[in-house]
Amino acid sequence: MSHPRRPTFDPTLPPRTLARLRAHPERLLPDSVGPSARLTWRRGAALTAAGGTSLAAVALLVPGAATPLIALLCLVVTAAVLSLVSDRGSLADDWADLLMHAFWALPVSTAAVMTGHLLLGGALEPLAAAVPGSAPAAALYLAVAGGGAGTVMRPGMLPRLASENRRRYVLPEDFGRPYSHATRHEEPEAHLFARLQQATDRVEEGGRVLGASFDAASTLPLLREEEWRMSQELLRLRALRRELLQRKREAVSPQVTRALQPQEEAVARAHTALAERIGVLADYGGRVRAAVTAHREWEQCQAIADRAAEYADLALTTARGTMRTDEIDDSLLSVRAAHSVREELVREAVDAGSSLSAALHPGAGAGTDGSGTGNAARGPLDVPRPRPCTAPEPAPGPAAAQD
C-alpha cells in the first residue's frame, strides 16, 4: 500500500453522522477543492427556493405558461423519484435500470402533479379570476420551492453533513496524487499514513475473522484515535515540508539555503518521530495479520481433514491394494499443528494489544520527564516545530575593523 485508500474520520463524531459519511465517501469534500467549486448545501437550498419562487411568479403572471410549467414539474418530480430509488442517489448509476424505473415513475409523478393541480384549482378558484396566469401552478411551484429548500437544509442531508464536518475527516486526496504512483521521496507522509491505515484495517479484519478469541473492542478505538490524531500531524508536516521545498527552490543564494537548515532538521526529526510511532502500530497490525493467516490456515486444514473420510472411502472402493492410512494421519496432524500455531499467534496478538497503549504513551502516567524538574513528558506525537530562521550578522565594516 503506497497511498491512503479510504477516508479517516474523527472518532468523536456522532455515530449516525459517522455511519452516513462513511457509507458515502464520494460525497465528501477534499481540501484541494475550493469552497466555490462545488454546490454546497446552502447554495442548493437557496437555488431551489429562488428557482421555485421565480417559476411560481411566471406561472402566476404569464398567461399560457401553466401547461409547459406543469409538464416541467412532472419531469422534475420523476427525476426526484428516480434519485430516491437509485442505489447511491445518483442519476448516472445504471441507465438501463433507471430507464426501467422511469416507466412507472413518470406516470406516478404525472398523476401526483395533476391531482395536486386539480385540488389546488378548486381551493384557489377565487384567486384565478384576479391573476392573468394559473394560480394552482404557482402554488405547486411554491410548494416545491419550500419543500425542496427544507429538504436540502435538513440536518441529515449528506451535502450538509459533509460541509459542516469538513474539518473532521481526511481524504486520500488531501495527501496528494491518490490515483497515481507517488514515491516515498515525493509523498513520504502519504506512505506513512497508508501504513497506519493498513494496521487499523488489519485489526478490524482480526475482529471479524478471529471472533471471541481476539477482542478488538479495546484496541480498535485506540487505533482509530491514533489514526485521526496522526492524520492531523502528518498533514501539518506535509504542509511545512512542501513550504520548505518551495522556499529552497526560490532561494537566491547559499546564505538563504543555510538559513533553511534548522527548519529542514526540524522536519526530519518530526518525520522520524512519526515513523517510529507508526512503526509500533504497523508491527501490531502485522501480528494480527499473522494470527488471521494462521486462523484461515487452520480452517482450511480442518476442512481438508473433515473430507478425509470420503477420500479414504473412495480410495478403498477403487484401489486394488490396501489403503494407506498414514496420509490421513498426516492431515490430522496438520490440523493439530495449524491449530497450535493459530492459538499461539492469537495469544501473541492479544498480548501485544494489551501493551499497545503503554507502547504508544511511554511514561504517560509519570507526569514528568524523569529529570525531577516537573516538566511534562514529551509525547511521541509532539512534533518539533521549526526553529525561527535568523539572518546571519553582517560582516563588520571598515570602520569597525579599524577599531
mmCIF file of C-alpha atoms in Angstrom, residues 181-328:
data_model
loop_
_atom_site.group_PDB
_atom_site.id
_atom_site.type_symbol
_atom_site.label_atom_id
_atom_site.label_comp_id
_atom_site.label_asym_id
_atom_site.label_seq_id
_atom_site.Cartn_x
_atom_site.Cartn_y
_atom_site.Cartn_z
ATOM 1 C CA HIS A 181 2.013 6.397 -8.148
ATOM 2 C CA ALA A 182 3.978 8.676 -5.845
ATOM 3 C CA THR A 183 7.340 7.588 -4.489
ATOM 4 C CA ARG A 184 8.237 7.729 -0.829
ATOM 5 C CA HIS A 185 10.527 10.633 -1.588
ATOM 6 C CA GLU A 186 7.718 12.612 -3.237
ATOM 7 C CA GLU A 187 4.965 11.917 -0.690
ATOM 8 C CA PRO A 188 6.542 10.451 2.474
ATOM 9 C CA GLU A 189 3.571 11.410 4.620
ATOM 10 C CA ALA A 190 1.174 9.542 2.332
ATOM 11 C CA HIS A 191 3.239 6.368 2.643
ATOM 12 C CA LEU A 192 3.360 6.653 6.433
ATOM 13 C CA PHE A 193 -0.367 7.209 6.679
ATOM 14 C CA ALA A 194 -1.032 4.277 4.347
ATOM 15 C CA ARG A 195 0.857 2.022 6.783
ATOM 16 C CA LEU A 196 -1.217 3.361 9.650
ATOM 17 C CA GLN A 197 -4.494 2.742 7.826
ATOM 18 C CA GLN A 198 -3.316 -0.744 6.935
ATOM 19 C CA ALA A 199 -2.729 -1.507 10.625
ATOM 20 C CA THR A 200 -6.262 -0.355 11.506
ATOM 21 C CA ASP A 201 -7.752 -2.394 8.665
ATOM 22 C CA ARG A 202 -5.892 -5.496 9.811
ATOM 23 C CA VAL A 203 -7.211 -5.155 13.353
ATOM 24 C CA GLU A 204 -10.753 -4.737 12.006
ATOM 25 C CA GLU A 205 -10.250 -7.878 9.930
ATOM 26 C CA GLY A 206 -8.949 -9.702 13.007
ATOM 27 C CA GLY A 207 -12.053 -8.769 14.946
ATOM 28 C CA ARG A 208 -14.260 -10.177 12.177
ATOM 29 C CA VAL A 209 -12.288 -13.346 11.485
ATOM 30 C CA LEU A 210 -10.969 -14.404 14.891
ATOM 31 C CA GLY A 211 -14.200 -13.766 16.759
ATOM 32 C CA ALA A 212 -14.292 -14.037 20.534
ATOM 33 C CA SER A 213 -10.725 -15.323 20.784
ATOM 34 C CA PHE A 214 -9.450 -11.887 19.746
ATOM 35 C CA ASP A 215 -11.120 -8.941 21.453
ATOM 36 C CA ALA A 216 -10.634 -5.938 19.183
ATOM 37 C CA ALA A 217 -13.006 -3.754 21.189
ATOM 38 C CA SER A 218 -10.192 -2.431 23.364
ATOM 39 C CA THR A 219 -7.525 -1.810 20.723
ATOM 40 C CA LEU A 220 -9.620 -0.738 17.739
ATOM 41 C CA PRO A 221 -10.853 2.537 19.310
ATOM 42 C CA LEU A 222 -7.256 3.325 20.271
ATOM 43 C CA LEU A 223 -6.076 2.694 16.724
ATOM 44 C CA ARG A 224 -8.821 4.873 15.260
ATOM 45 C CA GLU A 225 -7.991 7.646 17.679
ATOM 46 C CA GLU A 226 -4.308 7.428 16.795
ATOM 47 C CA GLU A 227 -5.138 7.306 13.079
ATOM 48 C CA TRP A 228 -7.135 10.516 13.318
ATOM 49 C CA ARG A 229 -4.581 12.286 15.513
ATOM 50 C CA MET A 230 -1.660 11.321 13.335
ATOM 51 C CA SER A 231 -3.507 12.288 10.172
ATOM 52 C CA GLN A 232 -3.549 15.851 11.508
ATOM 53 C CA GLU A 233 0.136 15.682 12.396
ATOM 54 C CA LEU A 234 1.064 14.247 9.006
ATOM 55 C CA LEU A 235 -0.926 16.870 7.147
ATOM 56 C CA ARG A 236 0.759 19.615 9.156
ATOM 57 C CA LEU A 237 4.147 18.043 8.496
ATOM 58 C CA ARG A 238 3.343 17.766 4.782
ATOM 59 C CA ALA A 239 2.359 21.439 4.584
ATOM 60 C CA LEU A 240 5.583 22.522 6.323
ATOM 61 C CA ARG A 241 7.724 20.240 4.165
ATOM 62 C CA ARG A 242 6.185 21.491 0.925
ATOM 63 C CA GLU A 243 6.578 25.086 2.075
ATOM 64 C CA LEU A 244 10.204 24.377 2.899
ATOM 65 C CA LEU A 245 10.817 22.820 -0.525
ATOM 66 C CA GLN A 246 9.261 25.848 -2.180
ATOM 67 C CA ARG A 247 11.470 28.214 -0.220
ATOM 68 C CA LYS A 248 14.508 26.120 -1.070
ATOM 69 C CA ARG A 249 13.697 26.249 -4.780
ATOM 70 C CA GLU A 250 13.267 30.001 -4.592
ATOM 71 C CA ALA A 251 16.490 30.561 -2.642
ATOM 72 C CA VAL A 252 18.633 33.158 -4.392
ATOM 73 C CA SER A 253 21.895 32.455 -2.591
ATOM 74 C CA PRO A 254 23.669 29.812 -0.491
ATOM 75 C CA GLN A 255 23.122 32.062 2.522
ATOM 76 C CA VAL A 256 19.334 31.569 2.224
ATOM 77 C CA THR A 257 19.823 27.819 1.848
ATOM 78 C CA ARG A 258 21.932 27.714 5.006
ATOM 79 C CA ALA A 259 19.265 29.685 6.862
ATOM 80 C CA LEU A 260 16.748 26.949 5.977
ATOM 81 C CA GLN A 261 18.847 24.163 7.510
ATOM 82 C CA PRO A 262 17.339 24.406 11.041
ATOM 83 C CA GLN A 263 13.871 24.012 9.565
ATOM 84 C CA GLU A 264 14.992 21.056 7.454
ATOM 85 C CA GLU A 265 16.375 19.394 10.574
ATOM 86 C CA ALA A 266 13.103 20.002 12.427
ATOM 87 C CA VAL A 267 11.093 18.426 9.611
ATOM 88 C CA ALA A 268 13.448 15.442 9.505
ATOM 89 C CA ARG A 269 13.138 14.938 13.278
ATOM 90 C CA ALA A 270 9.360 15.147 13.078
ATOM 91 C CA HIS A 271 9.278 12.586 10.254
ATOM 92 C CA THR A 272 11.481 10.220 12.249
ATOM 93 C CA ALA A 273 9.307 10.554 15.366
ATOM 94 C CA LEU A 274 6.114 9.882 13.438
ATOM 95 C CA ALA A 275 7.683 6.978 11.551
ATOM 96 C CA GLU A 276 8.669 5.344 14.853
ATOM 97 C CA ARG A 277 5.183 5.809 16.245
ATOM 98 C CA ILE A 278 3.567 4.381 13.132
ATOM 99 C CA GLY A 279 6.057 1.520 13.207
ATOM 100 C CA VAL A 280 4.685 0.449 16.599
ATOM 101 C CA LEU A 281 1.151 0.322 15.213
ATOM 102 C CA ALA A 282 2.255 -1.370 11.997
ATOM 103 C CA ASP A 283 4.059 -4.082 13.959
ATOM 104 C CA TYR A 284 0.895 -4.717 15.952
ATOM 105 C CA GLY A 285 -1.102 -4.884 12.722
ATOM 106 C CA GLY A 286 1.416 -7.383 11.400
ATOM 107 C CA ARG A 287 0.920 -9.605 14.441
ATOM 108 C CA VAL A 288 -2.832 -9.518 13.972
ATOM 109 C CA ARG A 289 -2.403 -10.275 10.266
ATOM 110 C CA ALA A 290 -0.252 -13.307 11.109
ATOM 111 C CA ALA A 291 -2.924 -14.522 13.537
ATOM 112 C CA VAL A 292 -5.614 -14.108 10.873
ATOM 113 C CA THR A 293 -3.497 -16.038 8.359
ATOM 114 C CA ALA A 294 -2.923 -18.832 10.875
ATOM 115 C CA HIS A 295 -6.653 -18.939 11.653
ATOM 116 C CA ARG A 296 -7.545 -19.310 7.987
ATOM 117 C CA GLU A 297 -4.837 -21.922 7.552
ATOM 118 C CA TRP A 298 -6.343 -23.889 10.444
ATOM 119 C CA GLU A 299 -9.829 -23.579 8.942
ATOM 120 C CA GLN A 300 -8.625 -24.856 5.590
ATOM 121 C CA CYS A 301 -6.729 -27.762 7.180
ATOM 122 C CA GLN A 302 -9.798 -28.592 9.257
ATOM 123 C CA ALA A 303 -11.931 -28.602 6.111
ATOM 124 C CA ILE A 304 -9.440 -30.929 4.443
ATOM 125 C CA ALA A 305 -9.466 -33.282 7.438
ATOM 126 C CA ASP A 306 -13.268 -33.298 7.528
ATOM 127 C CA ARG A 307 -13.285 -34.574 3.962
ATOM 128 C CA ALA A 308 -10.598 -37.167 4.578
ATOM 129 C CA ALA A 309 -13.133 -39.942 5.293
ATOM 130 C CA GLU A 310 -14.790 -39.542 1.888
ATOM 131 C CA TYR A 311 -11.425 -39.615 0.113
ATOM 132 C CA ALA A 312 -10.430 -42.695 2.129
ATOM 133 C CA ASP A 313 -13.677 -44.425 1.157
ATOM 134 C CA LEU A 314 -13.042 -43.512 -2.463
ATOM 135 C CA ALA A 315 -9.577 -44.998 -2.287
ATOM 136 C CA LEU A 316 -10.855 -48.211 -0.671
ATOM 137 C CA THR A 317 -13.543 -48.746 -3.284
ATOM 138 C CA THR A 318 -11.321 -48.076 -6.278
ATOM 139 C CA ALA A 319 -7.842 -49.215 -5.256
ATOM 140 C CA ARG A 320 -6.844 -52.865 -5.563
ATOM 141 C CA GLY A 321 -4.369 -52.858 -2.719
ATOM 142 C CA THR A 322 -4.662 -51.845 0.882
ATOM 143 C CA MET A 323 -5.396 -48.290 1.893
ATOM 144 C CA ARG A 324 -2.516 -46.198 3.236
ATOM 145 C CA THR A 325 -3.731 -44.561 6.430
ATOM 146 C CA ASP A 326 -0.544 -42.608 7.103
ATOM 147 C CA GLU A 327 -1.658 -39.874 4.687
ATOM 148 C CA ILE A 328 -4.912 -39.419 6.628
#
